[in-house]
Short mmCIF file of C-alpha atoms and ligand atoms in Angstrom, two decimals:
data_model
loop_
_atom_site.label_atom_id
_atom_site.label_comp_id
_atom_site.label_asym_id
_atom_site.label_seq_id
_atom_site.Cartn_x
_atom_site.Cartn_y
_atom_site.Cartn_z
CA MET D 1 0.00 0.00 0.00
CA ALA D 2 1.29 3.46 -0.92
CA GLN D 3 1.72 5.07 2.46
CA ALA D 4 5.15 6.67 2.58
CA ASP D 5 5.65 10.35 1.81
CA ILE D 6 9.26 9.85 0.81
CA ALA D 7 11.94 7.15 0.61
CA LEU D 8 15.58 7.43 1.59
CA ILE D 9 18.25 5.09 0.29
CA GLY D 10 21.55 4.88 2.20
CA LEU D 11 21.48 4.09 5.89
CA ALA D 12 24.84 5.44 7.01
CA VAL D 13 24.62 7.89 9.95
CA MET D 14 23.68 10.91 7.78
CA GLY D 15 20.88 8.94 6.10
CA GLN D 16 19.53 7.56 9.37
CA ASN D 17 19.57 11.00 10.96
CA LEU D 18 17.79 12.65 8.03
CA ILE D 19 15.11 9.95 8.21
CA MET D 20 14.57 10.53 11.94
CA ASN D 21 14.45 14.28 11.32
CA MET D 22 11.73 13.80 8.66
CA ASN D 23 9.89 11.41 10.97
CA ASP D 24 9.94 13.99 13.78
CA HIS D 25 8.30 16.44 11.40
CA GLY D 26 5.41 14.12 10.69
CA PHE D 27 6.48 12.54 7.41
CA VAL D 28 6.28 8.80 6.80
CA VAL D 29 9.65 7.69 5.48
CA CYS D 30 10.50 4.41 3.79
CA ALA D 31 14.10 3.33 4.47
CA TYR D 32 16.21 1.23 2.13
CA ASN D 33 19.86 0.26 1.87
CA ARG D 34 21.98 -1.82 -0.53
CA THR D 35 22.85 -4.11 2.36
CA VAL D 36 19.27 -4.89 3.41
CA SER D 37 20.22 -6.16 6.86
CA LYS D 38 20.93 -2.52 7.78
CA VAL D 39 17.25 -1.74 7.15
CA HIS D 40 16.27 -4.34 9.76
CA ASP D 41 18.90 -3.09 12.24
CA PHE D 42 17.70 0.48 11.78
CA LEU D 43 14.03 -0.40 12.32
CA GLN D 44 14.87 -2.41 15.44
CA ASN D 45 17.13 0.24 16.96
CA GLU D 46 17.26 3.95 16.05
CA ALA D 47 13.84 3.93 14.33
CA LYS D 48 12.09 1.72 16.87
CA GLY D 49 8.70 3.15 17.87
CA SER D 50 8.72 5.67 14.98
CA LYS D 51 6.54 5.79 11.86
CA VAL D 52 9.48 4.78 9.64
CA ILE D 53 8.84 1.77 7.42
CA GLY D 54 11.41 -0.41 5.71
CA ALA D 55 11.73 -1.92 2.26
CA GLU D 56 13.18 -5.29 1.28
CA SER D 57 13.95 -4.29 -2.29
CA LEU D 58 13.74 -1.27 -4.60
CA GLU D 59 10.47 -2.68 -6.06
CA ASP D 60 9.06 -2.97 -2.54
CA MET D 61 10.19 0.59 -1.74
CA VAL D 62 8.65 2.06 -4.92
CA SER D 63 5.34 0.27 -4.24
CA LYS D 64 5.14 1.88 -0.80
CA LEU D 65 5.47 5.46 -2.06
CA LYS D 66 2.72 8.01 -2.66
CA LYS D 67 2.81 9.68 -6.09
CA PRO D 68 4.66 11.56 -7.38
CA ARG D 69 7.26 9.36 -5.76
CA ARG D 70 10.03 11.13 -3.89
CA ILE D 71 13.29 9.27 -3.34
CA ILE D 72 16.39 10.66 -1.62
CA LEU D 73 19.74 9.02 -2.31
CA LEU D 74 22.32 9.40 0.43
CA VAL D 75 24.99 7.04 -0.81
CA LYS D 76 28.67 7.34 -1.61
CA ALA D 77 29.27 9.95 -4.31
CA GLY D 78 30.15 8.65 -7.76
CA GLN D 79 29.27 5.27 -9.23
CA ALA D 80 26.87 4.27 -6.42
CA VAL D 81 24.58 7.18 -7.34
CA ASP D 82 24.54 6.21 -11.04
CA ASP D 83 23.96 2.55 -10.16
CA PHE D 84 20.91 3.37 -8.05
CA ILE D 85 19.54 5.77 -10.65
CA ASP D 86 19.87 3.05 -13.33
CA LYS D 87 18.00 0.59 -11.13
CA LEU D 88 15.27 3.08 -10.22
CA VAL D 89 14.49 4.40 -13.71
CA PRO D 90 12.58 1.32 -14.92
CA LEU D 91 10.53 1.27 -11.71
CA LEU D 92 9.42 4.92 -11.84
CA GLU D 93 6.84 6.93 -13.80
CA ALA D 94 6.95 10.36 -15.43
CA GLY D 95 6.92 13.09 -12.79
CA ASP D 96 8.58 11.00 -10.07
CA ILE D 97 11.48 12.70 -8.28
CA ILE D 98 14.98 11.46 -7.47
CA ILE D 99 16.98 13.62 -5.07
CA ASP D 100 20.72 13.19 -4.56
CA GLY D 101 21.66 14.49 -1.12
CA GLY D 102 25.23 13.16 -1.23
CA ASN D 103 28.48 14.98 -1.87
CA SER D 104 28.29 14.72 -5.64
CA GLU D 105 30.40 16.75 -8.00
CA TYR D 106 28.19 19.40 -9.63
CA ARG D 107 29.05 18.29 -13.16
CA ASP D 108 27.74 14.79 -12.36
CA THR D 109 24.52 16.37 -11.10
CA THR D 110 24.13 18.38 -14.31
CA ARG D 111 24.72 15.23 -16.37
CA ARG D 112 22.13 13.28 -14.33
CA CYS D 113 19.61 16.13 -14.66
CA LYS D 114 19.93 16.04 -18.44
CA SER D 115 19.67 12.28 -18.79
CA LEU D 116 16.71 11.94 -16.41
CA LYS D 117 14.83 14.76 -18.12
CA GLU D 118 14.90 12.72 -21.33
CA LYS D 119 13.21 9.93 -19.37
CA GLY D 120 10.51 12.23 -17.99
CA LEU D 121 11.84 12.04 -14.43
CA LEU D 122 12.69 14.97 -12.19
CA PHE D 123 16.12 15.19 -10.60
CA VAL D 124 17.33 17.32 -7.72
CA GLY D 125 20.93 17.58 -6.46
CA SER D 126 20.93 18.97 -2.96
CA GLY D 127 23.83 20.19 -0.86
CA VAL D 128 23.36 19.09 2.75
CA SER D 129 25.50 20.83 5.34
CA GLY D 130 25.76 20.55 9.08
CA GLY D 131 27.19 17.07 9.48
CA GLU D 132 25.47 14.30 11.42
CA GLU D 133 24.12 16.64 14.08
CA GLY D 134 22.71 18.97 11.41
CA ALA D 135 21.09 16.10 9.55
CA ARG D 136 19.34 15.01 12.76
CA TYR D 137 18.18 18.38 14.09
CA GLY D 138 18.27 20.84 11.20
CA PRO D 139 20.73 21.01 8.31
CA SER D 140 21.21 23.77 5.79
CA LEU D 141 19.79 22.36 2.55
CA MET D 142 20.74 23.67 -0.90
CA PRO D 143 18.56 22.00 -3.55
CA GLY D 144 18.95 22.61 -7.28
CA GLY D 145 18.00 20.87 -10.52
CA HIS D 146 14.56 20.49 -12.10
CA LYS D 147 12.50 23.28 -10.60
CA GLU D 148 9.22 21.43 -11.31
CA ALA D 149 10.20 19.15 -8.42
CA TRP D 150 10.38 21.99 -5.89
CA PRO D 151 6.66 22.36 -5.08
CA HIS D 152 6.58 18.62 -4.29
CA ILE D 153 9.55 18.61 -1.92
CA LYS D 154 9.50 22.15 -0.53
CA ASP D 155 7.38 21.32 2.50
CA ILE D 156 9.55 18.38 3.58
CA PHE D 157 12.83 20.20 2.93
CA GLN D 158 11.86 23.42 4.68
CA SER D 159 10.34 21.54 7.63
CA ILE D 160 13.49 19.59 8.40
CA ALA D 161 15.98 22.42 7.72
CA ALA D 162 17.57 24.57 10.42
CA LYS D 163 15.57 27.65 11.37
CA VAL D 164 16.85 31.15 12.02
CA GLY D 165 15.38 34.48 13.05
CA THR D 166 11.63 34.19 13.33
CA GLY D 167 11.61 30.61 12.06
CA GLU D 168 12.84 31.12 8.49
CA PRO D 169 14.18 27.83 7.11
CA CYS D 170 17.81 27.54 5.96
CA CYS D 171 16.62 26.04 2.71
CA ASP D 172 15.34 27.48 -0.51
CA TRP D 173 15.53 26.66 -4.19
CA VAL D 174 19.08 27.39 -5.40
CA GLY D 175 18.92 27.11 -9.18
CA ASP D 176 19.21 24.87 -12.21
CA GLU D 177 21.07 21.61 -12.89
CA GLY D 178 24.11 21.13 -10.62
CA ALA D 179 23.66 24.52 -8.93
CA GLY D 180 22.78 23.02 -5.53
CA HIS D 181 25.96 20.97 -5.42
CA PHE D 182 27.99 23.88 -6.83
CA VAL D 183 26.73 26.14 -4.04
CA LYS D 184 27.53 23.45 -1.45
CA MET D 185 31.04 23.20 -2.90
CA VAL D 186 31.55 26.97 -2.59
CA HIS D 187 30.15 26.81 0.96
CA ASN D 188 32.86 24.28 1.81
CA GLY D 189 35.49 26.45 0.14
CA ILE D 190 34.38 29.39 2.28
CA GLU D 191 34.74 27.14 5.31
CA TYR D 192 38.38 26.46 4.32
CA GLY D 193 38.92 30.24 4.10
CA ASP D 194 37.26 30.93 7.44
CA MET D 195 39.47 28.34 9.12
CA GLN D 196 42.62 29.79 7.57
CA LEU D 197 41.64 33.28 8.78
CA ILE D 198 41.21 31.94 12.31
CA CYS D 199 44.64 30.25 12.07
CA GLU D 200 46.27 33.50 10.97
CA ALA D 201 44.60 35.42 13.80
CA TYR D 202 45.86 32.74 16.23
CA HIS D 203 49.37 33.10 14.80
CA LEU D 204 49.40 36.88 15.34
CA MET D 205 47.97 36.57 18.85
CA LYS D 206 50.45 33.89 19.86
CA ASP D 207 53.67 34.96 18.16
CA VAL D 208 53.31 38.75 17.97
CA LEU D 209 51.22 39.59 21.02
CA GLY D 210 52.63 36.68 23.04
CA MET D 211 49.19 35.66 24.34
CA ASP D 212 48.80 32.29 26.07
CA HIS D 213 46.02 29.81 25.23
CA ASP D 214 43.63 30.94 27.94
CA GLU D 215 43.99 34.58 26.89
CA MET D 216 43.37 33.63 23.28
CA ALA D 217 40.31 31.58 24.27
CA GLN D 218 38.99 34.63 26.10
CA ALA D 219 39.55 36.79 23.02
CA PHE D 220 37.65 34.36 20.78
CA ASP D 221 34.86 34.11 23.34
CA SER D 222 34.50 37.89 23.32
CA TRP D 223 34.72 38.02 19.50
CA ASN D 224 31.83 35.58 19.42
CA LYS D 225 29.66 38.30 20.94
CA THR D 226 30.44 40.66 18.03
CA GLU D 227 29.82 40.56 14.27
CA LEU D 228 32.01 37.44 14.21
CA ASP D 229 29.41 35.43 16.18
CA SER D 230 29.63 32.03 14.44
CA PHE D 231 30.08 28.31 14.89
CA LEU D 232 33.78 28.25 13.94
CA ILE D 233 34.74 31.11 16.29
CA GLU D 234 32.76 29.44 19.09
CA ILE D 235 34.49 26.07 18.72
CA THR D 236 37.89 27.76 18.37
CA ALA D 237 37.45 29.24 21.85
CA ASN D 238 36.51 25.79 23.19
CA ILE D 239 39.44 24.10 21.43
CA LEU D 240 41.88 26.68 22.83
CA LYS D 241 40.62 26.00 26.37
CA TYR D 242 40.69 22.22 26.06
CA LYS D 243 43.12 20.46 28.42
CA ASP D 244 44.78 17.08 27.89
CA ALA D 245 44.81 14.35 30.56
CA ASP D 246 48.04 15.84 31.97
CA GLY D 247 46.29 19.17 32.62
CA LYS D 248 48.16 20.97 29.83
CA HIS D 249 46.52 22.57 26.79
CA LEU D 250 45.97 20.04 24.04
CA LEU D 251 46.20 22.36 21.02
CA PRO D 252 49.99 23.01 21.01
CA LYS D 253 50.56 19.24 21.09
CA ILE D 254 48.67 18.72 17.82
CA ARG D 255 50.83 18.34 14.70
CA ASP D 256 50.44 21.47 12.55
CA SER D 257 49.63 19.53 9.43
CA ALA D 258 46.17 19.69 7.83
CA GLY D 259 44.54 17.18 5.52
CA GLN D 260 41.68 17.87 3.13
CA LYS D 261 38.74 16.03 1.63
CA GLY D 262 38.64 17.97 -1.62
CA THR D 263 35.77 20.43 -1.81
CA GLY D 264 38.05 23.41 -1.08
CA LYS D 265 40.33 22.25 -3.84
CA TRP D 266 37.35 21.88 -6.21
CA THR D 267 36.31 25.45 -5.42
CA ALA D 268 39.80 26.72 -6.22
CA ILE D 269 39.91 24.66 -9.42
CA SER D 270 36.54 26.09 -10.50
CA ALA D 271 37.83 29.58 -9.72
CA LEU D 272 40.80 29.03 -12.05
CA GLU D 273 38.60 27.38 -14.66
CA TYR D 274 36.12 30.25 -14.79
CA GLY D 275 38.77 32.97 -14.30
CA THR D 276 37.36 34.28 -11.03
CA PRO D 277 39.82 35.64 -8.44
CA VAL D 278 38.75 33.57 -5.46
CA THR D 279 42.12 34.38 -3.92
CA LEU D 280 41.29 33.83 -0.27
CA ILE D 281 39.99 30.28 -0.65
CA GLY D 282 42.83 29.48 -3.07
CA GLU D 283 45.41 30.60 -0.50
CA ALA D 284 43.63 28.63 2.21
CA VAL D 285 43.90 25.45 0.11
CA PHE D 286 47.61 26.15 -0.55
CA ALA D 287 48.17 26.82 3.17
CA ARG D 288 46.84 23.32 3.93
CA CYS D 289 49.14 21.85 1.27
CA LEU D 290 52.07 23.75 2.78
CA SER D 291 51.19 22.64 6.29
CA SER D 292 51.29 19.02 5.20
CA LEU D 293 54.92 19.37 4.06
CA LYS D 294 55.94 18.83 7.66
CA ASP D 295 59.28 17.08 7.08
CA GLU D 296 60.43 19.70 4.60
CA ARG D 297 59.42 22.50 6.96
CA VAL D 298 61.29 20.95 9.88
CA ARG D 299 64.41 20.53 7.73
CA ALA D 300 64.18 24.08 6.35
CA SER D 301 63.77 25.52 9.84
CA ARG D 302 67.25 24.23 10.72
CA SER D 303 68.85 26.46 8.09
CA LEU D 304 66.45 29.37 8.30
CA SER D 305 65.30 30.10 11.81
CA GLY D 306 62.99 32.99 10.90
CA PRO D 307 62.42 36.24 12.80
CA GLN D 308 63.79 36.11 16.33
CA GLY D 309 62.60 37.87 19.42
CA VAL D 310 59.88 40.00 17.82
CA LYS D 311 58.54 42.01 20.72
CA PHE D 312 55.36 43.99 20.27
CA SER D 313 55.64 47.27 22.12
CA GLY D 314 52.46 49.09 21.11
CA ASN D 315 48.93 49.03 22.52
CA LYS D 316 48.06 45.33 22.83
CA ALA D 317 44.32 45.80 23.17
CA ALA D 318 44.17 48.08 20.11
CA PHE D 319 46.19 45.60 18.05
CA LEU D 320 43.94 42.73 19.12
CA GLU D 321 40.93 44.76 18.00
CA ASP D 322 42.67 45.39 14.68
CA ILE D 323 43.09 41.61 14.24
CA ARG D 324 39.38 41.12 14.94
CA LYS D 325 38.41 43.76 12.40
CA ALA D 326 40.84 42.36 9.83
CA LEU D 327 39.32 38.91 10.28
CA TYR D 328 35.84 40.31 9.78
CA ALA D 329 36.83 42.33 6.71
CA SER D 330 38.60 39.31 5.22
CA LYS D 331 35.56 37.17 5.80
CA ILE D 332 33.35 39.60 3.92
CA ILE D 333 35.86 39.59 1.06
CA SER D 334 35.89 35.78 1.02
CA TYR D 335 32.10 35.55 0.87
CA ALA D 336 32.03 38.17 -1.87
CA GLN D 337 34.64 36.21 -3.83
CA GLY D 338 32.58 33.04 -3.37
CA PHE D 339 29.53 34.82 -4.74
CA MET D 340 31.58 36.15 -7.68
CA LEU D 341 32.34 32.52 -8.49
CA LEU D 342 28.64 31.65 -8.24
CA ARG D 343 27.82 34.51 -10.61
CA GLN D 344 30.47 33.40 -13.09
CA ALA D 345 29.26 29.78 -12.98
CA ALA D 346 25.71 31.02 -13.55
CA THR D 347 26.86 32.88 -16.67
CA GLU D 348 28.91 29.90 -17.83
CA PHE D 349 26.05 27.40 -17.50
CA GLY D 350 23.05 29.65 -18.08
CA TRP D 351 21.80 29.10 -14.52
CA SER D 352 19.61 31.59 -12.80
CA LEU D 353 20.71 31.55 -9.18
CA ASN D 354 18.78 32.67 -6.16
CA TYR D 355 21.64 34.74 -4.63
CA GLY D 356 19.73 36.36 -1.79
CA ALA D 357 18.32 32.99 -0.72
CA ILE D 358 21.79 31.42 -0.81
CA ALA D 359 23.14 34.05 1.62
CA LEU D 360 20.16 33.52 3.88
CA MET D 361 20.47 29.71 3.71
CA TRP D 362 23.95 29.89 5.21
CA ARG D 363 22.75 31.61 8.38
CA GLY D 364 21.98 28.40 10.26
CA GLY D 365 22.56 24.66 10.22
CA CYS D 366 25.77 24.70 8.22
CA ILE D 367 29.40 24.94 9.26
CA ILE D 368 29.88 28.56 8.14
CA ARG D 369 26.64 29.55 9.83
CA ARG D 370 25.94 32.92 11.29
CA LEU D 371 27.91 35.71 9.76
CA LYS D 372 25.89 38.12 11.83
CA ASN D 373 25.78 40.98 9.41
CA ASP D 374 24.56 39.01 6.40
CA ASP D 375 23.43 42.31 4.96
CA SER D 376 27.02 43.13 4.01
CA VAL D 377 27.14 40.03 1.80
CA VAL D 378 23.76 40.69 0.26
CA ALA D 379 24.79 44.33 -0.27
CA THR D 380 27.99 43.22 -2.00
CA LEU D 381 25.89 41.23 -4.44
CA ARG D 382 23.95 44.30 -5.41
CA ILE D 383 27.12 46.19 -6.41
P1 2AM X 401 26.02 -0.30 2.22
O1 2AM X 401 25.54 -0.14 3.63
O2 2AM X 401 25.35 -1.41 1.51
O3 2AM X 401 27.54 -0.39 2.13
C1 2AM X 401 27.39 5.16 2.72
O4 2AM X 401 28.54 4.44 2.42
C2 2AM X 401 26.18 4.55 2.06
O5 2AM X 401 26.44 4.36 0.65
C3 2AM X 401 25.80 3.18 2.60
O6 2AM X 401 24.41 3.15 2.67
C4 2AM X 401 26.34 2.22 1.56
O7 2AM X 401 25.61 1.02 1.44
C5 2AM X 401 26.13 3.02 0.29
N1 2AM X 401 27.02 2.60 -0.78
C6 2AM X 401 28.36 2.74 -0.85
N2 2AM X 401 28.83 2.25 -2.02
C7 2AM X 401 27.77 1.78 -2.69
C8 2AM X 401 27.61 1.17 -3.96
N3 2AM X 401 28.64 0.97 -4.78
N4 2AM X 401 26.35 0.83 -4.35
C9 2AM X 401 25.31 1.06 -3.52
N5 2AM X 401 25.40 1.63 -2.32
C10 2AM X 401 26.61 2.00 -1.91
#
């Protein structure tokens, strides 16, 4: 019997959490996974006592869905998405909707949009940000693709998304084809930039102002009550305070070598490809690459010791405030550069992007959430 409002395929933690989030908002979700035993485990544990139903096969799942059918894929990006789409196509009817909520590359999403349109199906590629916690209690959702699908998924998407202000959802229609995944990619690039800015502020506080970790934590705590109020500044203060088992600060013991998953790099590559000067994110990606050359840096430091005994003799408080303002100004520049890239991509692909909504969508739920004065970003877009 067709009873489920939506199906979700892919029962890793993100998938399970999104299902429980939809369930909490009154939607009946049908859960499915390639390894079907995970469906049983899920129903007997995390989903026990909920309205979630399970499916034994894709045919079973499709038969349980109300029409137009809505199916979210939350599987590993790449081949797994294409494999599921290929298996679903023969089971679906014109007007049914497939949504890819994974970390797909935007070009793949555009390709899938085009091929599914020929088959009469609607396809949506949605950025999902906020990690496992966000998925469970309110992510920032960035859907793009076939706009005809939006009226059928809007209610579910906006219900489960993070809310800000007077309850506005951090989710709106982004634009055509792979625009949702492109915007998510740029969001991640901005996150790389924000983290690099925090690192540079830390460097100046520590090595120029000679502040200790508790003083720096205090500074970040107070910055979090200003325009900089945001998730990353908040956790930086907590990380600076954190003590190891021996009672000493943990942070200085951590190897100064950063890895990366790739979305920052993709943003920088797109910037080069479309000739947009997204300099801040580009430098942030290079800074991570440089940080990972640990052995070379240690060797080089033996021949070149760097500046010695720099002593700051001016007004410490005024300089600290200058660092705060510089961080804020840089952040606005980074967001503006990110939006320049969005605008260039829109021209390149003929997308019409919902710029204002994108800025508003990043206010809650996601990692770069809460740049308090969002107006400055929106204003930049109007220039
Ligand atoms: P699994 O539990 O059967 O491995 C995150 O890895 C999610 O993506 C899981 O639900 C996983 O299913 C699914 N997944 C990974 N690779 C896949 C593939 N090649 N085909 C189908 N599902 C896949």
